[in-house]
Amino acid sequence: MASDDLTVEVAGSSSLAAPAKQALEECIKAFGDDVLREAGRLEASQHVGSGAPMITNSMIEEATLLGRRGHIAPRTPKLRHFLQVVSYASAVIAGVFAGKMDTAWGSIGFAVSAVVGIAAFFWGRSDG
């Protein structure tokens, strides 16, 4: 069975304090995760046939270059997906309440769902 452990030696890291060394390990792990994910995406775009996928060293090197140049898209947090769904659902709910604006509950429901929808839209945007 294959192990997910990978030992990497970084020259000069032995002189770092424990918190700095741990921060370096976390950065290397995060970069490695991004490179491997991008290499998998590259492999999927080049994969033909029904055989097992195979990531090559050239795909790893290309993914590394893309990562260094900042072209690897960051993962989208699940909260952002949830907020995007909430913003659309709030628009539908606001539409339902808009048909009942002649009642107090219709007006209150419309206002609440509109505010929730607008807030979720802005918090769920992918541009920050």
mmCIF file of C-alpha atoms in Angstrom:
data_model
loop_
_atom_site.group_PDB
_atom_site.id
_atom_site.type_symbol
_atom_site.label_atom_id
_atom_site.label_comp_id
_atom_site.label_asym_id
_atom_site.label_seq_id
_atom_site.Cartn_x
_atom_site.Cartn_y
_atom_site.Cartn_z
ATOM 1 C CA MET A 1 0.000 0.000 0.000
ATOM 2 C CA ALA A 2 1.306 3.437 -0.941
ATOM 3 C CA SER A 3 1.950 6.005 1.733
ATOM 4 C CA ASP A 4 1.077 9.696 1.475
ATOM 5 C CA ASP A 5 4.205 10.627 3.430
ATOM 6 C CA LEU A 6 6.838 12.495 1.453
ATOM 7 C CA THR A 7 10.098 13.561 3.065
ATOM 8 C CA VAL A 8 11.526 16.846 1.817
ATOM 9 C CA GLU A 9 14.786 18.355 2.995
ATOM 10 C CA VAL A 10 15.159 22.118 2.814
ATOM 11 C CA ALA A 11 18.652 23.518 3.228
ATOM 12 C CA GLY A 12 18.878 25.859 6.216
ATOM 13 C CA SER A 13 15.629 24.739 7.813
ATOM 14 C CA SER A 14 17.416 23.099 10.744
ATOM 15 C CA SER A 15 18.383 26.540 12.089
ATOM 16 C CA LEU A 16 14.747 27.672 12.306
ATOM 17 C CA ALA A 17 12.877 27.921 15.579
ATOM 18 C CA ALA A 18 10.159 25.310 16.107
ATOM 19 C CA PRO A 19 7.208 27.641 15.225
ATOM 20 C CA ALA A 20 8.975 28.860 12.069
ATOM 21 C CA LYS A 21 9.825 25.300 11.066
ATOM 22 C CA GLN A 22 6.197 24.251 11.557
ATOM 23 C CA ALA A 23 5.017 27.229 9.468
ATOM 24 C CA LEU A 24 7.456 26.240 6.700
ATOM 25 C CA GLU A 25 6.171 22.648 6.773
ATOM 26 C CA GLU A 26 2.576 23.867 6.502
ATOM 27 C CA CYS A 27 3.445 26.135 3.554
ATOM 28 C CA ILE A 28 5.271 23.335 1.755
ATOM 29 C CA LYS A 29 2.354 20.972 2.372
ATOM 30 C CA ALA A 30 -0.183 23.517 1.089
ATOM 31 C CA PHE A 31 1.927 24.213 -2.009
ATOM 32 C CA GLY A 32 2.361 20.484 -2.573
ATOM 33 C CA ASP A 33 -1.385 19.927 -2.299
ATOM 34 C CA ASP A 34 -1.990 22.694 -4.847
ATOM 35 C CA VAL A 35 0.659 21.332 -7.236
ATOM 36 C CA LEU A 36 -0.719 17.803 -7.015
ATOM 37 C CA ARG A 37 -4.295 19.022 -7.562
ATOM 38 C CA GLU A 38 -3.201 21.076 -10.576
ATOM 39 C CA ALA A 39 -1.188 18.137 -11.958
ATOM 40 C CA GLY A 40 -4.319 15.998 -11.633
ATOM 41 C CA ARG A 41 -6.269 18.622 -13.556
ATOM 42 C CA LEU A 42 -3.579 18.675 -16.266
ATOM 43 C CA GLU A 43 -3.638 14.879 -16.456
ATOM 44 C CA ALA A 44 -7.424 14.849 -16.769
ATOM 45 C CA SER A 45 -7.257 17.332 -19.646
ATOM 46 C CA GLN A 46 -4.725 15.162 -21.490
ATOM 47 C CA HIS A 47 -6.167 11.756 -20.580
ATOM 48 C CA VAL A 48 -7.545 9.743 -23.465
ATOM 49 C CA GLY A 49 -9.071 6.318 -23.301
ATOM 50 C CA SER A 50 -10.314 4.355 -20.359
ATOM 51 C CA GLY A 51 -6.973 3.476 -18.771
ATOM 52 C CA ALA A 52 -5.924 4.467 -15.300
ATOM 53 C CA PRO A 53 -4.848 8.105 -14.906
ATOM 54 C CA MET A 54 -1.119 8.697 -14.655
ATOM 55 C CA ILE A 55 0.497 11.932 -13.537
ATOM 56 C CA THR A 56 3.935 12.340 -15.113
ATOM 57 C CA ASN A 57 6.965 14.311 -13.979
ATOM 58 C CA SER A 58 6.372 16.868 -16.742
ATOM 59 C CA MET A 59 2.857 17.466 -15.413
ATOM 60 C CA ILE A 60 4.280 18.030 -11.910
ATOM 61 C CA GLU A 61 6.867 20.467 -13.317
ATOM 62 C CA GLU A 62 4.220 22.344 -15.305
ATOM 63 C CA ALA A 63 1.935 22.499 -12.277
ATOM 64 C CA THR A 64 4.845 23.841 -10.198
ATOM 65 C CA LEU A 65 5.479 26.603 -12.735
ATOM 66 C CA LEU A 66 1.789 27.475 -12.784
ATOM 67 C CA GLY A 67 1.791 27.610 -8.983
ATOM 68 C CA ARG A 68 4.852 29.823 -8.808
ATOM 69 C CA ARG A 69 3.339 32.213 -11.311
ATOM 70 C CA GLY A 70 0.093 32.343 -9.351
ATOM 71 C CA HIS A 71 -2.064 30.645 -11.974
ATOM 72 C CA ILE A 72 -3.414 27.875 -9.754
ATOM 73 C CA ALA A 73 -6.928 28.765 -8.736
ATOM 74 C CA PRO A 74 -7.421 28.582 -4.979
ATOM 75 C CA ARG A 75 -9.978 26.151 -3.615
ATOM 76 C CA THR A 76 -13.402 27.626 -3.130
ATOM 77 C CA PRO A 77 -14.492 27.301 0.494
ATOM 78 C CA LYS A 78 -17.719 25.398 1.111
ATOM 79 C CA LEU A 79 -19.090 28.417 2.960
ATOM 80 C CA ARG A 80 -18.846 30.449 -0.241
ATOM 81 C CA HIS A 81 -20.855 27.808 -2.152
ATOM 82 C CA PHE A 82 -23.437 27.772 0.637
ATOM 83 C CA LEU A 83 -23.760 31.573 0.593
ATOM 84 C CA GLN A 84 -24.236 31.553 -3.176
ATOM 85 C CA VAL A 85 -27.078 29.040 -2.820
ATOM 86 C CA VAL A 86 -28.593 31.113 -0.002
ATOM 87 C CA SER A 87 -28.553 34.246 -2.160
ATOM 88 C CA TYR A 88 -30.486 32.504 -4.957
ATOM 89 C CA ALA A 89 -32.918 30.864 -2.546
ATOM 90 C CA SER A 90 -33.538 34.230 -0.875
ATOM 91 C CA ALA A 91 -34.405 35.738 -4.245
ATOM 92 C CA VAL A 92 -37.023 33.043 -4.791
ATOM 93 C CA ILE A 93 -38.445 33.513 -1.303
ATOM 94 C CA ALA A 94 -38.518 37.287 -1.785
ATOM 95 C CA GLY A 95 -40.489 36.712 -4.977
ATOM 96 C CA VAL A 96 -43.037 34.635 -3.095
ATOM 97 C CA PHE A 97 -43.412 37.336 -0.446
ATOM 98 C CA ALA A 98 -43.610 40.053 -3.124
ATOM 99 C CA GLY A 99 -46.959 38.612 -4.202
ATOM 100 C CA LYS A 100 -48.268 39.173 -0.671
ATOM 101 C CA MET A 101 -47.054 42.727 -0.095
ATOM 102 C CA ASP A 102 -50.547 43.819 0.911
ATOM 103 C CA THR A 103 -50.152 41.955 4.241
ATOM 104 C CA ALA A 104 -47.770 42.742 7.084
ATOM 105 C CA TRP A 105 -46.147 39.292 6.880
ATOM 106 C CA GLY A 106 -45.643 39.705 3.153
ATOM 107 C CA SER A 107 -43.836 43.006 3.600
ATOM 108 C CA ILE A 108 -41.733 41.738 6.503
ATOM 109 C CA GLY A 109 -40.906 38.486 4.703
ATOM 110 C CA PHE A 110 -39.921 40.345 1.562
ATOM 111 C CA ALA A 111 -37.671 42.742 3.468
ATOM 112 C CA VAL A 112 -35.981 39.992 5.506
ATOM 113 C CA SER A 113 -35.405 37.692 2.534
ATOM 114 C CA ALA A 114 -34.120 40.605 0.435
ATOM 115 C CA VAL A 115 -31.629 41.638 3.146
ATOM 116 C CA VAL A 116 -30.490 38.038 3.680
ATOM 117 C CA GLY A 117 -30.136 37.538 -0.069
ATOM 118 C CA ILE A 118 -28.121 40.712 -0.579
ATOM 119 C CA ALA A 119 -25.838 39.937 2.376
ATOM 120 C CA ALA A 120 -25.293 36.347 1.208
ATOM 121 C CA PHE A 121 -24.583 37.594 -2.325
ATOM 122 C CA PHE A 122 -21.856 39.978 -1.184
ATOM 123 C CA TRP A 123 -20.302 37.534 1.317
ATOM 124 C CA GLY A 124 -20.416 34.712 -1.241
ATOM 125 C CA ARG A 125 -18.774 36.578 -4.104
ATOM 126 C CA SER A 126 -15.653 34.976 -5.514
ATOM 127 C CA ASP A 127 -13.862 38.295 -6.102
ATOM 128 C CA GLY A 128 -13.365 38.902 -2.404
#
